[in-house]
Tab-separated table of C-alpha atoms and ligand atoms in Angstrom:
chain	number	residue	atom	x	y	z
P	168	MET	CA	-6.538	-26.311	37.014
P	169	LYS	CA	-4.591	-24.039	34.658
P	170	LYS	CA	-6.769	-21.348	33.081
P	171	LYS	CA	-6.891	-20.623	29.372
P	172	THR	CA	-4.187	-18.254	28.151
P	173	THR	CA	-5.536	-15.180	26.375
P	174	ILE	CA	-4.069	-12.361	24.304
P	175	PRO	CA	-4.209	-9.935	27.302
P	176	ASP	CA	-2.278	-12.557	29.344
P	177	ILE	CA	0.474	-12.589	26.713
P	178	LEU	CA	0.685	-8.781	26.701
P	179	LYS	CA	0.794	-8.743	30.509
P	180	MET	CA	3.697	-11.188	30.465
P	181	LYS	CA	5.871	-8.640	28.656
P	182	LEU	CA	4.899	-5.919	31.141
P	183	ASN	CA	5.739	-8.244	34.058
P	184	GLY	CA	9.015	-9.406	32.522
P	185	GLN	CA	7.802	-13.027	32.328
P	186	ARG	CA	9.289	-15.010	29.422
P	187	ILE	CA	6.720	-16.326	26.910
P	188	THR	CA	7.097	-19.967	25.833
P	189	VAL	CA	5.936	-21.060	22.386
P	190	LEU	CA	6.203	-24.431	20.611
P	191	THR	CA	4.657	-25.765	17.438
P	192	ALA	CA	2.147	-28.618	17.273
P	193	TYR	CA	0.287	-29.936	14.252
P	194	ASP	CA	-1.871	-32.751	15.626
P	195	PHE	CA	-3.916	-33.972	18.601
P	196	PRO	CA	-1.294	-36.068	20.469
P	197	PHE	CA	1.445	-33.459	20.217
P	198	ALA	CA	-0.966	-30.677	21.188
P	199	ARG	CA	-1.801	-32.620	24.368
P	200	LEU	CA	1.870	-33.225	25.159
P	201	VAL	CA	2.982	-29.670	24.429
P	202	ASP	CA	0.080	-28.194	26.385
P	203	GLY	CA	0.728	-30.612	29.252
P	204	GLY	CA	4.323	-29.374	29.302
P	205	GLY	CA	2.986	-25.919	30.141
P	206	VAL	CA	3.691	-23.743	27.099
P	207	ASP	CA	1.905	-20.399	26.887
P	208	VAL	CA	1.281	-20.519	23.131
P	209	ILE	CA	0.886	-23.361	20.623
P	210	LEU	CA	1.794	-22.251	17.120
P	211	VAL	CA	0.245	-24.429	14.435
P	212	GLY	CA	3.097	-23.510	12.112
P	213	ASP	CA	3.283	-23.919	8.365
P	214	SER	CA	6.573	-25.646	9.232
P	215	ALA	CA	4.182	-28.626	9.158
P	216	GLY	CA	4.819	-28.582	5.426
P	217	VAL	CA	8.468	-29.475	6.035
P	218	VAL	CA	8.616	-31.546	9.253
P	219	PHE	CA	5.216	-33.252	8.904
P	220	ALA	CA	4.502	-33.423	5.162
P	221	GLY	CA	8.096	-33.720	3.904
P	222	HIS	CA	8.196	-30.727	1.529
P	223	GLU	CA	11.493	-28.869	0.999
P	224	THR	CA	9.923	-25.503	1.894
P	225	THR	CA	6.712	-24.186	3.468
P	226	LEU	CA	5.534	-22.760	0.133
P	227	PRO	CA	3.279	-25.669	-0.975
P	228	VAL	CA	1.198	-25.649	2.240
P	229	THR	CA	-2.492	-24.908	1.589
P	230	MET	CA	-5.346	-23.372	3.590
P	231	ASP	CA	-7.119	-26.736	3.741
P	232	GLU	CA	-4.010	-28.419	5.151
P	233	MET	CA	-3.543	-25.723	7.792
P	234	LEU	CA	-7.227	-25.907	8.753
P	235	TYR	CA	-6.868	-29.677	9.188
P	236	HIS	CA	-3.873	-29.195	11.530
P	237	VAL	CA	-5.527	-26.365	13.499
P	238	ARG	CA	-8.697	-28.423	14.070
P	239	ALA	CA	-6.658	-31.432	15.229
P	240	VAL	CA	-4.752	-29.258	17.713
P	241	LYS	CA	-7.942	-27.626	18.994
P	242	ARG	CA	-9.516	-31.049	19.676
P	243	ALA	CA	-6.887	-31.431	22.424
P	244	ASP	CA	-8.594	-28.478	24.164
P	245	PRO	CA	-5.293	-26.756	24.997
P	246	LYS	CA	-5.021	-24.168	27.745
P	247	ALA	CA	-2.278	-22.518	25.673
P	248	LEU	CA	-3.260	-19.791	23.226
P	249	VAL	CA	-3.597	-21.383	19.760
P	250	VAL	CA	-2.099	-19.360	16.895
P	251	ALA	CA	-2.687	-20.497	13.304
P	252	ASP	CA	0.048	-19.796	10.771
P	253	MET	CA	-1.263	-18.415	7.493
P	254	PRO	CA	0.097	-20.318	4.476
P	255	PHE	CA	1.802	-18.732	1.481
P	256	MET	CA	-0.658	-16.907	-0.843
P	257	SER	CA	-3.511	-16.954	1.679
P	258	TYR	CA	-2.952	-13.311	2.705
P	259	GLN	CA	-0.395	-11.733	0.331
P	260	THR	CA	-2.948	-11.234	-2.475
P	261	GLY	CA	-4.884	-8.456	-0.751
P	262	ILE	CA	-6.809	-7.522	2.351
P	263	GLU	CA	-10.044	-9.159	1.217
P	264	ASP	CA	-8.378	-12.557	0.797
P	265	ALA	CA	-6.419	-12.008	4.021
P	266	CYS	CA	-9.523	-11.182	6.088
P	267	ARG	CA	-11.487	-14.082	4.608
P	268	ASN	CA	-8.713	-16.648	5.112
P	269	CYS	CA	-7.689	-15.431	8.588
P	270	GLY	CA	-11.393	-15.486	9.459
P	271	ARG	CA	-11.610	-19.130	8.342
P	272	MET	CA	-8.799	-20.064	10.750
P	273	ILE	CA	-10.815	-18.560	13.612
P	274	LYS	CA	-14.308	-19.614	12.512
P	275	GLU	CA	-13.654	-23.056	10.997
P	276	GLY	CA	-10.390	-23.966	12.728
P	277	GLY	CA	-11.075	-22.557	16.180
P	278	ALA	CA	-7.739	-20.700	16.380
P	279	GLU	CA	-7.531	-17.721	18.699
P	280	ALA	CA	-5.024	-15.731	16.625
P	281	VAL	CA	-3.198	-15.928	13.303
P	282	LYS	CA	0.404	-15.382	12.231
P	283	VAL	CA	1.526	-13.718	8.999
P	284	GLU	CA	5.036	-13.226	7.627
P	285	GLY	CA	6.209	-9.784	6.557
P	286	GLY	CA	6.966	-6.327	7.931
P	287	SER	CA	6.279	-2.944	6.333
P	288	ASN	CA	5.134	-4.728	3.155
P	289	MET	CA	2.361	-6.551	5.085
P	290	ALA	CA	1.350	-3.695	7.416
P	291	HIS	CA	-1.854	-3.068	5.403
P	292	VAL	CA	-2.844	-6.726	5.856
P	293	ILE	CA	-2.074	-6.726	9.594
P	294	ARG	CA	-4.086	-3.511	10.006
P	295	ALA	CA	-7.111	-4.889	8.111
P	296	VAL	CA	-7.147	-8.258	9.886
P	297	SER	CA	-6.599	-6.714	13.348
P	298	SER	CA	-9.382	-4.208	12.652
P	299	ILE	CA	-11.918	-7.060	12.400
P	300	ASP	CA	-10.770	-8.295	15.834
P	301	ILE	CA	-8.599	-11.159	14.654
P	302	PRO	CA	-5.394	-10.933	16.709
P	303	VAL	CA	-2.312	-11.029	14.490
P	304	MET	CA	1.172	-12.231	15.384
P	305	ALA	CA	3.649	-10.784	12.891
P	306	HIS	CA	6.865	-12.515	11.746
P	307	ILE	CA	9.892	-10.589	10.498
P	308	GLY	CA	13.585	-11.163	9.774
P	309	LEU	CA	14.196	-14.565	8.210
P	310	THR	CA	10.728	-15.252	6.845
P	311	PRO	CA	10.692	-18.779	5.382
P	312	GLN	CA	7.987	-17.931	2.813
P	313	SER	CA	10.509	-15.453	1.301
P	314	VAL	CA	13.116	-18.184	0.780
P	315	HIS	CA	13.568	-17.399	-2.926
P	316	ARG	CA	14.037	-13.645	-2.387
P	317	MET	CA	16.553	-14.324	0.401
P	318	GLY	CA	18.409	-16.946	-1.687
P	319	GLY	CA	18.102	-19.525	1.102
P	320	TYR	CA	17.561	-19.544	4.859
P	321	LYS	CA	20.098	-16.851	5.751
P	322	VAL	CA	20.467	-14.611	8.795
P	323	GLN	CA	18.810	-11.242	8.068
P	324	GLY	CA	19.474	-7.772	9.468
P	325	ARG	CA	23.260	-7.783	9.549
P	326	ASN	CA	24.991	-4.430	8.977
P	327	GLU	CA	23.039	-1.998	6.803
P	328	GLN	CA	19.987	-4.334	6.720
P	329	ALA	CA	19.415	-3.747	10.447
P	330	GLU	CA	17.487	-0.490	9.900
P	331	ARG	CA	15.050	-2.264	7.567
P	332	ILE	CA	14.319	-4.932	10.198
P	333	LYS	CA	13.775	-2.221	12.835
P	334	ASP	CA	11.406	-0.396	10.461
P	335	ASP	CA	9.531	-3.673	9.968
P	336	ALA	CA	9.212	-4.135	13.739
P	337	TYR	CA	7.763	-0.660	14.207
P	338	ALA	CA	5.488	-1.084	11.170
P	339	VAL	CA	3.873	-4.304	12.449
P	340	GLN	CA	3.428	-2.884	15.944
P	341	HIS	CA	1.867	0.287	14.509
P	342	ALA	CA	-0.421	-1.814	12.289
P	343	GLY	CA	-1.876	-3.578	15.335
P	344	ALA	CA	0.040	-6.862	15.716
P	345	PHE	CA	-0.195	-8.181	19.295
P	346	ALA	CA	3.252	-9.833	19.103
P	347	VAL	CA	6.052	-10.317	16.605
P	348	VAL	CA	8.265	-13.304	15.829
P	349	LEU	CA	11.881	-12.280	15.218
P	350	GLU	CA	13.556	-15.057	13.233
P	351	GLY	CA	17.209	-15.413	12.248
P	352	ILE	CA	18.509	-11.961	13.177
P	353	PRO	CA	21.563	-10.942	15.237
P	354	ALA	CA	20.995	-11.167	18.991
P	355	ALA	CA	21.994	-7.519	19.543
P	356	LEU	CA	19.447	-6.294	16.998
P	357	ALA	CA	16.709	-8.463	18.597
P	358	ALA	CA	17.618	-7.031	22.016
P	359	GLU	CA	17.318	-3.475	20.695
P	360	ILE	CA	13.933	-4.167	19.058
P	361	THR	CA	12.657	-5.941	22.198
P	362	ALA	CA	13.615	-2.960	24.357
P	363	GLU	CA	11.938	-0.490	22.016
P	364	LEU	CA	8.648	-2.250	21.200
P	365	THR	CA	5.636	-2.334	23.511
P	366	ILE	CA	4.401	-5.646	22.022
P	367	PRO	CA	6.168	-8.914	22.940
P	368	THR	CA	8.920	-10.240	20.691
P	369	ILE	CA	9.153	-14.014	20.243
P	370	GLY	CA	12.597	-15.121	19.111
P	371	ILE	CA	13.791	-18.041	17.027
P	372	GLY	CA	17.457	-17.742	16.238
P	373	ALA	CA	17.333	-14.203	17.662
P	374	GLY	CA	19.215	-14.593	20.925
P	375	PRO	CA	18.247	-14.566	24.590
P	376	SER	CA	16.858	-11.029	24.988
P	377	CYS	CA	13.499	-11.565	23.279
P	378	ASP	CA	10.350	-11.567	25.431
P	379	GLY	CA	9.729	-15.189	24.469
P	380	GLN	CA	11.106	-18.069	22.433
P	381	VAL	CA	9.613	-20.397	19.826
P	382	LEU	CA	10.969	-23.633	18.374
P	383	VAL	CA	9.620	-26.398	16.152
P	384	ILE	CA	8.616	-29.419	18.260
P	385	HIS	CA	10.056	-31.963	15.784
P	386	ASP	CA	13.434	-30.182	15.998
P	387	ILE	CA	13.693	-30.227	19.795
P	388	LEU	CA	12.706	-33.905	19.938
P	389	GLY	CA	15.093	-35.111	17.238
P	390	LEU	CA	12.278	-36.114	14.876
P	391	CYS	CA	13.556	-34.240	11.835
P	392	ASP	CA	17.133	-34.777	10.684
P	393	LYS	CA	16.692	-33.044	7.297
P	394	TYR	CA	18.387	-29.918	8.622
P	395	SER	CA	19.853	-28.746	11.926
P	396	PRO	CA	19.954	-24.976	12.359
P	397	LYS	CA	22.404	-23.501	14.913
P	398	PHE	CA	19.515	-22.047	16.962
P	399	VAL	CA	17.869	-25.412	17.682
P	400	LYS	CA	18.546	-27.144	20.984
P	401	ARG	CA	17.686	-30.849	20.978
P	402	TYR	CA	16.017	-31.636	24.315
P	403	ALA	CA	15.415	-35.310	23.465
P	404	ASP	CA	16.510	-37.710	20.745
P	405	LEU	CA	13.336	-39.665	20.038
P	406	GLY	CA	14.325	-40.835	16.536
P	407	PRO	CA	16.479	-43.783	17.707
P	408	ILE	CA	13.960	-44.672	20.444
P	409	ILE	CA	11.125	-44.923	17.906
P	410	SER	CA	13.318	-46.868	15.451
P	411	ALA	CA	14.318	-49.355	18.176
P	412	ALA	CA	10.652	-49.905	19.143
P	413	VAL	CA	9.682	-50.535	15.507
P	414	THR	CA	12.641	-52.902	14.994
P	415	GLN	CA	11.650	-54.873	18.099
P	416	TYR	CA	7.992	-55.095	16.987
P	417	VAL	CA	8.999	-56.355	13.536
P	418	ALA	CA	11.329	-58.985	15.082
P	419	GLU	CA	8.718	-60.164	17.620
P	420	VAL	CA	5.971	-60.547	14.993
P	421	ARG	CA	8.357	-62.425	12.731
P	422	ASN	CA	9.579	-64.799	15.448
P	423	GLY	CA	6.132	-65.339	17.019
P	424	GLU	CA	6.920	-63.585	20.310
P	425	PHE	CA	4.022	-61.133	19.737
P	426	PRO	CA	1.122	-61.403	20.312
P	427	THR	CA	0.967	-63.538	23.456
P	428	GLU	CA	-2.081	-64.558	25.478
P	429	GLU	CA	-1.806	-61.222	27.281
P	430	HIS	CA	-2.672	-59.406	24.052
P	431	SER	CA	-5.361	-61.914	22.902
P	432	PHE	CA	-9.092	-62.348	23.622
P	433	SER	CA	-10.484	-65.601	25.075
S	512	KIV	O1	6.035	-22.311	10.817
S	512	KIV	C1	6.568	-22.211	11.935
S	512	KIV	O2	6.664	-23.174	12.697
S	512	KIV	C2	7.079	-20.898	12.299
S	512	KIV	C3	7.912	-20.784	13.531
S	512	KIV	C4	9.136	-21.579	13.464
S	512	KIV	C5	8.146	-19.378	13.930
S	512	KIV	O3	6.830	-19.947	11.634
């Protein structure tokens, strides 16, 4: 039986040159499927706000909603490391709020680590949360909670911005993050950061040289057609399969084909 993945396992994977696989899950059935598929890390992402709850951005997601998703994922008893994404305004308001809310994800949700967006500007938060033994995954580059500052979901770190992204990478490592998500940055910049950092880099739209990759499960299964970023690869197209099943059910109920004796009690 596969053993539980721990933070030291993830760090060892970088040292051994083993690629780290990360996918999102927000509920019990998907957590079972994703874990069964063998991922190393399940990220209970605040992307739930978009692909699960139907918001335009991740900004409206609350602590209570994230706790609900984290608990549902944990009930699947995954062998993968479970990382809880911290929602907007649950950690930006100061280290006391950050420690309390990150602590809730561990204590009430059962997560094994948390993720926060931000680089140098969030180093104080990463340091404080890590210092109370809550492992922190950082997230730099295209940070979706900064959508208004960025003026949309745009690639970050091109040209003169590259130095700022590198500074962010060093700042989160120095502050104690155990890993860092690099989102929406040029592949060459991600390769440089990955070579220079001692902590693993997890890429999304950051090219092939990162120590690991993360994608949103709804995107790779064709369950969200609201947007289709260049970095997403669709591994299955479940939308039409689900629609066809629903259409058939509706037709069979209407024409009396379902239920039959097979689906009835005597
Ligand atoms: O919320 C999320 O799912 C994320 C990943 C896409 C990195 O932050």
